[in-house]
Amino acid sequence: MNDRKLLVTAALPYANGHIHIGHLVEYIQTDIWVRFQKLRGKKCVFVCADDTHGTAIMIRARQEGRPETELIADMQAAHERDFKGFDVSFDHYGSTNSSENRELCNGIWAELRTAGLIAERDVEQLFDPVAGTFLADRFVKGTCPNCKSPDQYGDNCSKCGATYSPSELIDPVSTLSGAKPVTKSASHLFVELEQLHEFLDTWTQSGKHLQPEVANYLKGHFLCDPLRDWDVSRPSPYFGFEIPDSVGNFWYVWFDAPIGYIASTWQWCKANGEKLEDWWKSSSTEIHHFIGKDIAYFHTLFWPGVLKTAGYSLPEFVHIHGFLTVEGEKMSKSTGTQVQAHTYLKHLDPSFLRYFYASKLGAKLDDIDLNFTEFVNKVNSDLVGKVANLASRTARFIEATGLSVEYPHDGGLFAAGAAAGERIAQAYDQLDYSRATRLIMELADQANAYVENSAPWALKKDPTQQVRLQEVCTIVLNLFRQICVYLTPVLPKLSVQCGQLLQAPITHWDDSQTPVVNQAISKFEHLLQRIAPEKIQAMIEESKEVVPSPAAEVPSAAAPTSELPIDSGDALIQEPMAPTCTIDDFTKVDLRVARIIKAEEVPEAKKLVKLTVSLGGDNTRTVFAGIKAAYTLEQLQGRLVVIVANLQPRQMKFGLSEGMVTAAGPGGTEVFLLGVDSGAVPGQRVH
RNA sequence: GGCGAUGUAGCUCAGUCGGUUAGAGCAACGGCUUCAUAAGCCGUGGGUCGUUGGUUCGAGUCCAAUCAUCGCUACCA
């Protein structure tokens, strides 16, 4: 079994955004596992690539006025820089936009055809005549055909929950150009996954390839019903690979993305004189995918189905991890908790995040939380106070003499540490890094206690104890080195530094089993700097996206300052301009100033607040607004707002809503009610 | 509301097959030490294992119900 090779992949980052600390959970988790396997002497190859295709890339490139290839090249360079900065050490980092990937897609496609899994049928889709492109569901808005709610996306209604195709929308509008889309029929290609149902049932439920929670989830959500056909083609124009036997059609990005794993391996093979078959079509190679829980479906149903059909090896295991929360909440740009990799690197040592994640990660797919207080405490206490301190408090004593010629008696400490190695290795192998780090810290505690009891600083002052001093330091530095060996997968830099200090590089896990003796040592230099809490603060500040607070908005409107803030164009890109409307269209909408006379909690609702607004006199309305997370009841009580007064009342779960309160912002805590300058009174119309 | 999970010390978590008095780290408190980056060592306090019921000689662990929290989703007119 030991000659088995490992091929490891992490999910392919999409070329539409930068790497942030949430992504890094996965890359660090995977990198630790790979480094561990290599340190144990396993043949292990770690490949990844940028995921480059799809409508989003095409649109973005257009907005930036440059070719897609330029956009994806820039983004890939940024991704690789970020990964390097965090010591994520891919053996090869490719791109899904490669000739290898195209060739593999062709081959796999042919196999799917031969197996009779591909069906073709027409799909009515909306086409934007101005932008000259078919519109993905998210690029179309219109009125729900079921409940007549306006401003709904193309696939389902967020109001009544109806699902439909974009072509059924009433008065559809392209969010790209604002043009009225036309319905065009296009031929789409589907993979009939249901034909593989039995195989997928067996594979996912075998208990060997997936975490039990995942197998359970698939069984309850997908495998209990017939599997739906998968639409894997998109009509031109589309940024991707054209399907060879279906001119004008391109593979959907999710078809060619996982094939990118194989393509990247192939590129690695070419560069290293290896054969792809040995890695993807051989029982002597175990394939391990590491992914987040959001893309479980693709990797556990569609992907095994494709591999099986095309004659490639199936993954030995798909390791699925949870998400990162920061301070107990989802990452957010406005609070600065969605820290980008390059921002982190400006302020903090990547080793710290690697260690912190390791100390929190288990094999389950629970989310992990980054609490900054805990982060600072843990890193400073464990890495600096315990581990680095071992070298720091002994190395200088024996800079002149070096290590003892023979390893002295240490009361069995080194042997106990060596014996712990198998338990630590097992924890790493099972992805239980929190256990591994806990076990390692026990060793550090014992080593520090040994320093305390041996009191080298006292020995130093006694000229008759110089040999003993050298022995004690030899022991402590070897315990330190043993710990560094065990931490090598997590902290490769510390491992190298330790190798330099003792002039004995750490190259194998078994370096933990034998002490280094009779050896000069290098001059001691600090290995790690403690985290100053101010650095965290600075990092968060830099990560905050400028979002004007409601409080700041009012004075700036009343008293314009001489310095205008620089506003990014992100909001407009996020939600493109609606098509031109006439003044008649506008006057159909009756906007009125209203006063919130009562704001009530709706206990069962997560987002809704029940408002009673007055338009003056006896004229009051009940309005439900999705602003619970952004405002307290006290803040709402009494204030003036602008409402859409002639909106058709809507029956909601908690009552009838007779209007809409206007607000800007993406939602959640970022909702900003429109206010009016003083002087306006309820009932006045907005012109 | 649907689906998935999770509730163990102030915080983050471990707790194997049901078995003695439920553990660790961090934080807190007291003492010691001064080699070390305000690091280290020893000690102390702190838990009705969410709640209720059940199975059992015995339940943190198994079963049922219930409550709470988190994620996705629905409800943002």
PDB file of C-alpha atoms in Angstrom, chain A residues 191-341:
ATOM      1  CA  VAL A 191     -26.189  14.868 -19.825  1.00  0.00           C
ATOM      2  CA  GLU A 192     -28.757  12.316 -18.744  1.00  0.00           C
ATOM      3  CA  LEU A 193     -27.362  11.706 -15.310  1.00  0.00           C
ATOM      4  CA  GLU A 194     -30.261   9.478 -14.373  1.00  0.00           C
ATOM      5  CA  GLN A 195     -28.734   6.692 -16.452  1.00  0.00           C
ATOM      6  CA  LEU A 196     -25.947   6.597 -13.871  1.00  0.00           C
ATOM      7  CA  HIS A 197     -28.264   6.663 -10.876  1.00  0.00           C
ATOM      8  CA  GLU A 198     -27.509   3.177  -9.700  1.00  0.00           C
ATOM      9  CA  PHE A 199     -23.775   3.663  -9.971  1.00  0.00           C
ATOM     10  CA  LEU A 200     -23.905   6.978  -8.123  1.00  0.00           C
ATOM     11  CA  ASP A 201     -26.058   5.492  -5.420  1.00  0.00           C
ATOM     12  CA  THR A 202     -23.531   2.761  -4.844  1.00  0.00           C
ATOM     13  CA  TRP A 203     -20.511   5.014  -5.061  1.00  0.00           C
ATOM     14  CA  THR A 204     -21.776   7.752  -2.771  1.00  0.00           C
ATOM     15  CA  GLN A 205     -23.277   5.406  -0.207  1.00  0.00           C
ATOM     16  CA  SER A 206     -20.330   3.030   0.025  1.00  0.00           C
ATOM     17  CA  GLY A 207     -18.992   4.878   3.065  1.00  0.00           C
ATOM     18  CA  LYS A 208     -15.519   4.964   1.559  1.00  0.00           C
ATOM     19  CA  HIS A 209     -15.395   8.117  -0.484  1.00  0.00           C
ATOM     20  CA  LEU A 210     -17.425  10.747   1.340  1.00  0.00           C
ATOM     21  CA  GLN A 211     -17.979  12.032   4.831  1.00  0.00           C
ATOM     22  CA  PRO A 212     -21.165  10.476   6.232  1.00  0.00           C
ATOM     23  CA  GLU A 213     -22.954  13.840   6.430  1.00  0.00           C
ATOM     24  CA  VAL A 214     -22.335  14.360   2.741  1.00  0.00           C
ATOM     25  CA  ALA A 215     -23.529  10.920   1.708  1.00  0.00           C
ATOM     26  CA  ASN A 216     -26.618  11.504   3.781  1.00  0.00           C
ATOM     27  CA  TYR A 217     -27.246  14.861   2.189  1.00  0.00           C
ATOM     28  CA  LEU A 218     -26.989  13.476  -1.328  1.00  0.00           C
ATOM     29  CA  LYS A 219     -29.299  10.650  -0.508  1.00  0.00           C
ATOM     30  CA  GLY A 220     -31.940  12.953   0.924  1.00  0.00           C
ATOM     31  CA  HIS A 221     -31.714  15.639  -1.736  1.00  0.00           C
ATOM     32  CA  PHE A 222     -30.856  14.096  -5.054  1.00  0.00           C
ATOM     33  CA  LEU A 223     -30.660  10.345  -5.039  1.00  0.00           C
ATOM     34  CA  CYS A 224     -34.152   9.901  -3.654  1.00  0.00           C
ATOM     35  CA  ASP A 225     -35.609  11.179  -6.947  1.00  0.00           C
ATOM     36  CA  PRO A 226     -34.681  10.671 -10.564  1.00  0.00           C
ATOM     37  CA  LEU A 227     -31.603  12.781 -11.294  1.00  0.00           C
ATOM     38  CA  ARG A 228     -32.325  15.709 -13.533  1.00  0.00           C
ATOM     39  CA  ASP A 229     -30.695  16.153 -16.885  1.00  0.00           C
ATOM     40  CA  TRP A 230     -27.803  18.499 -16.766  1.00  0.00           C
ATOM     41  CA  ASP A 231     -27.667  21.304 -19.286  1.00  0.00           C
ATOM     42  CA  VAL A 232     -24.008  21.424 -20.234  1.00  0.00           C
ATOM     43  CA  SER A 233     -24.058  23.658 -23.270  1.00  0.00           C
ATOM     44  CA  ARG A 234     -24.421  27.367 -23.811  1.00  0.00           C
ATOM     45  CA  PRO A 235     -25.043  28.991 -27.162  1.00  0.00           C
ATOM     46  CA  SER A 236     -22.644  31.511 -28.654  1.00  0.00           C
ATOM     47  CA  PRO A 237     -21.385  34.004 -27.661  1.00  0.00           C
ATOM     48  CA  TYR A 238     -19.816  32.427 -24.631  1.00  0.00           C
ATOM     49  CA  PHE A 239     -16.297  32.469 -23.283  1.00  0.00           C
ATOM     50  CA  GLY A 240     -15.233  28.848 -23.219  1.00  0.00           C
ATOM     51  CA  PHE A 241     -14.658  25.884 -25.501  1.00  0.00           C
ATOM     52  CA  GLU A 242     -16.827  25.338 -28.531  1.00  0.00           C
ATOM     53  CA  ILE A 243     -18.294  21.866 -28.672  1.00  0.00           C
ATOM     54  CA  PRO A 244     -16.717  20.176 -31.703  1.00  0.00           C
ATOM     55  CA  ASP A 245     -19.793  18.291 -32.853  1.00  0.00           C
ATOM     56  CA  SER A 246     -22.213  21.094 -32.102  1.00  0.00           C
ATOM     57  CA  VAL A 247     -21.067  24.234 -33.806  1.00  0.00           C
ATOM     58  CA  GLY A 248     -22.079  27.455 -32.103  1.00  0.00           C
ATOM     59  CA  ASN A 249     -22.455  25.740 -28.745  1.00  0.00           C
ATOM     60  CA  PHE A 250     -19.980  25.925 -25.904  1.00  0.00           C
ATOM     61  CA  TRP A 251     -19.511  23.770 -22.869  1.00  0.00           C
ATOM     62  CA  TYR A 252     -20.937  25.286 -19.755  1.00  0.00           C
ATOM     63  CA  VAL A 253     -18.158  26.362 -17.407  1.00  0.00           C
ATOM     64  CA  TRP A 254     -19.015  23.654 -14.901  1.00  0.00           C
ATOM     65  CA  PHE A 255     -18.384  21.017 -17.534  1.00  0.00           C
ATOM     66  CA  ASP A 256     -14.806  21.960 -18.282  1.00  0.00           C
ATOM     67  CA  ALA A 257     -13.814  23.185 -14.812  1.00  0.00           C
ATOM     68  CA  PRO A 258     -13.314  19.808 -13.093  1.00  0.00           C
ATOM     69  CA  ILE A 259     -11.717  18.447 -16.234  1.00  0.00           C
ATOM     70  CA  GLY A 260      -9.198  21.174 -15.493  1.00  0.00           C
ATOM     71  CA  TYR A 261      -7.939  18.934 -12.689  1.00  0.00           C
ATOM     72  CA  ILE A 262      -6.906  16.395 -15.279  1.00  0.00           C
ATOM     73  CA  ALA A 263      -5.562  19.016 -17.652  1.00  0.00           C
ATOM     74  CA  SER A 264      -3.414  20.521 -14.959  1.00  0.00           C
ATOM     75  CA  THR A 265      -2.083  17.087 -14.063  1.00  0.00           C
ATOM     76  CA  TRP A 266      -1.303  16.504 -17.699  1.00  0.00           C
ATOM     77  CA  GLN A 267       0.686  19.714 -17.910  1.00  0.00           C
ATOM     78  CA  TRP A 268       2.591  18.630 -14.830  1.00  0.00           C
ATOM     79  CA  CYS A 269       3.214  15.222 -16.426  1.00  0.00           C
ATOM     80  CA  LYS A 270       4.573  16.797 -19.587  1.00  0.00           C
ATOM     81  CA  ALA A 271       6.979  18.904 -17.562  1.00  0.00           C
ATOM     82  CA  ASN A 272       8.117  15.981 -15.445  1.00  0.00           C
ATOM     83  CA  GLY A 273       8.316  13.111 -17.882  1.00  0.00           C
ATOM     84  CA  GLU A 274       5.316  11.301 -16.464  1.00  0.00           C
ATOM     85  CA  LYS A 275       2.373   9.601 -18.124  1.00  0.00           C
ATOM     86  CA  LEU A 276      -1.113  10.922 -17.501  1.00  0.00           C
ATOM     87  CA  GLU A 277      -2.480   7.373 -17.491  1.00  0.00           C
ATOM     88  CA  ASP A 278      -0.412   6.613 -14.416  1.00  0.00           C
ATOM     89  CA  TRP A 279      -2.216   9.349 -12.540  1.00  0.00           C
ATOM     90  CA  TRP A 280      -5.775   9.270 -13.826  1.00  0.00           C
ATOM     91  CA  LYS A 281      -6.266   5.779 -15.143  1.00  0.00           C
ATOM     92  CA  SER A 282      -4.311   3.687 -12.709  1.00  0.00           C
ATOM     93  CA  SER A 283      -5.382   1.866  -9.593  1.00  0.00           C
ATOM     94  CA  SER A 284      -2.049   2.680  -7.987  1.00  0.00           C
ATOM     95  CA  THR A 285      -2.935   6.365  -7.724  1.00  0.00           C
ATOM     96  CA  GLU A 286      -5.379   7.676  -5.162  1.00  0.00           C
ATOM     97  CA  ILE A 287      -7.136  10.880  -6.147  1.00  0.00           C
ATOM     98  CA  HIS A 288      -8.151  13.222  -3.349  1.00  0.00           C
ATOM     99  CA  HIS A 289     -10.297  16.274  -3.990  1.00  0.00           C
ATOM    100  CA  PHE A 290     -10.598  19.031  -1.419  1.00  0.00           C
ATOM    101  CA  ILE A 291     -13.629  21.277  -1.867  1.00  0.00           C
ATOM    102  CA  GLY A 292     -16.043  23.485   0.036  1.00  0.00           C
ATOM    103  CA  LYS A 293     -19.532  22.359   0.873  1.00  0.00           C
ATOM    104  CA  ASP A 294     -21.048  24.741  -1.681  1.00  0.00           C
ATOM    105  CA  ILE A 295     -19.851  22.701  -4.633  1.00  0.00           C
ATOM    106  CA  ALA A 296     -20.489  19.248  -3.220  1.00  0.00           C
ATOM    107  CA  TYR A 297     -23.094  18.445  -5.852  1.00  0.00           C
ATOM    108  CA  PHE A 298     -20.754  18.825  -8.802  1.00  0.00           C
ATOM    109  CA  HIS A 299     -17.960  16.820  -7.251  1.00  0.00           C
ATOM    110  CA  THR A 300     -19.967  13.995  -5.817  1.00  0.00           C
ATOM    111  CA  LEU A 301     -22.567  13.311  -8.515  1.00  0.00           C
ATOM    112  CA  PHE A 302     -21.780  14.872 -11.829  1.00  0.00           C
ATOM    113  CA  TRP A 303     -18.025  14.502 -11.666  1.00  0.00           C
ATOM    114  CA  PRO A 304     -17.892  10.830 -10.641  1.00  0.00           C
ATOM    115  CA  GLY A 305     -20.485  10.158 -13.326  1.00  0.00           C
ATOM    116  CA  VAL A 306     -18.330  11.791 -15.991  1.00  0.00           C
ATOM    117  CA  LEU A 307     -15.155  10.067 -14.809  1.00  0.00           C
ATOM    118  CA  LYS A 308     -16.793   6.690 -14.677  1.00  0.00           C
ATOM    119  CA  THR A 309     -18.242   7.043 -18.162  1.00  0.00           C
ATOM    120  CA  ALA A 310     -15.018   8.331 -19.684  1.00  0.00           C
ATOM    121  CA  GLY A 311     -12.901   5.622 -18.114  1.00  0.00           C
ATOM    122  CA  TYR A 312     -10.915   7.697 -15.638  1.00  0.00           C
ATOM    123  CA  SER A 313     -10.195   6.845 -12.034  1.00  0.00           C
ATOM    124  CA  LEU A 314     -12.775   7.853  -9.496  1.00  0.00           C
ATOM    125  CA  PRO A 315     -11.746   9.951  -6.529  1.00  0.00           C
ATOM    126  CA  GLU A 316     -10.622   7.927  -3.565  1.00  0.00           C
ATOM    127  CA  PHE A 317     -12.082  10.615  -1.359  1.00  0.00           C
ATOM    128  CA  VAL A 318     -13.786  13.959  -1.748  1.00  0.00           C
ATOM    129  CA  HIS A 319     -12.876  15.928   1.384  1.00  0.00           C
ATOM    130  CA  ILE A 320     -15.439  18.622   2.066  1.00  0.00           C
ATOM    131  CA  HIS A 321     -14.895  21.464   4.479  1.00  0.00           C
ATOM    132  CA  GLY A 322     -17.158  24.142   5.911  1.00  0.00           C
ATOM    133  CA  PHE A 323     -17.000  27.876   5.531  1.00  0.00           C
ATOM    134  CA  LEU A 324     -15.138  30.503   7.439  1.00  0.00           C
ATOM    135  CA  THR A 325     -16.991  32.888   9.674  1.00  0.00           C
ATOM    136  CA  VAL A 326     -15.268  35.876  11.216  1.00  0.00           C
ATOM    137  CA  GLU A 327     -16.176  36.946  14.731  1.00  0.00           C
ATOM    138  CA  GLY A 328     -19.092  34.532  14.532  1.00  0.00           C
ATOM    139  CA  GLU A 329     -20.603  36.034  11.409  1.00  0.00           C
ATOM    140  CA  LYS A 330     -20.396  35.687   7.698  1.00  0.00           C
ATOM    141  CA  MET A 331     -17.559  37.643   6.209  1.00  0.00           C
ATOM    142  CA  SER A 332     -18.591  41.082   5.127  1.00  0.00           C
ATOM    143  CA  LYS A 333     -16.934  43.725   3.062  1.00  0.00           C
ATOM    144  CA  SER A 334     -18.521  46.568   4.958  1.00  0.00           C
ATOM    145  CA  THR A 335     -17.199  45.460   8.339  1.00  0.00           C
ATOM    146  CA  GLY A 336     -13.822  44.593   6.863  1.00  0.00           C
ATOM    147  CA  THR A 337     -13.942  40.927   7.767  1.00  0.00           C
ATOM    148  CA  GLN A 338     -13.651  39.738   4.190  1.00  0.00           C
ATOM    149  CA  VAL A 339      -9.912  40.180   4.215  1.00  0.00           C
ATOM    150  CA  GLN A 340      -8.185  39.582   0.925  1.00  0.00           C
ATOM    151  CA  ALA A 341      -5.062  37.469   0.898  1.00  0.00           C
TER     152      ALA A 341
END
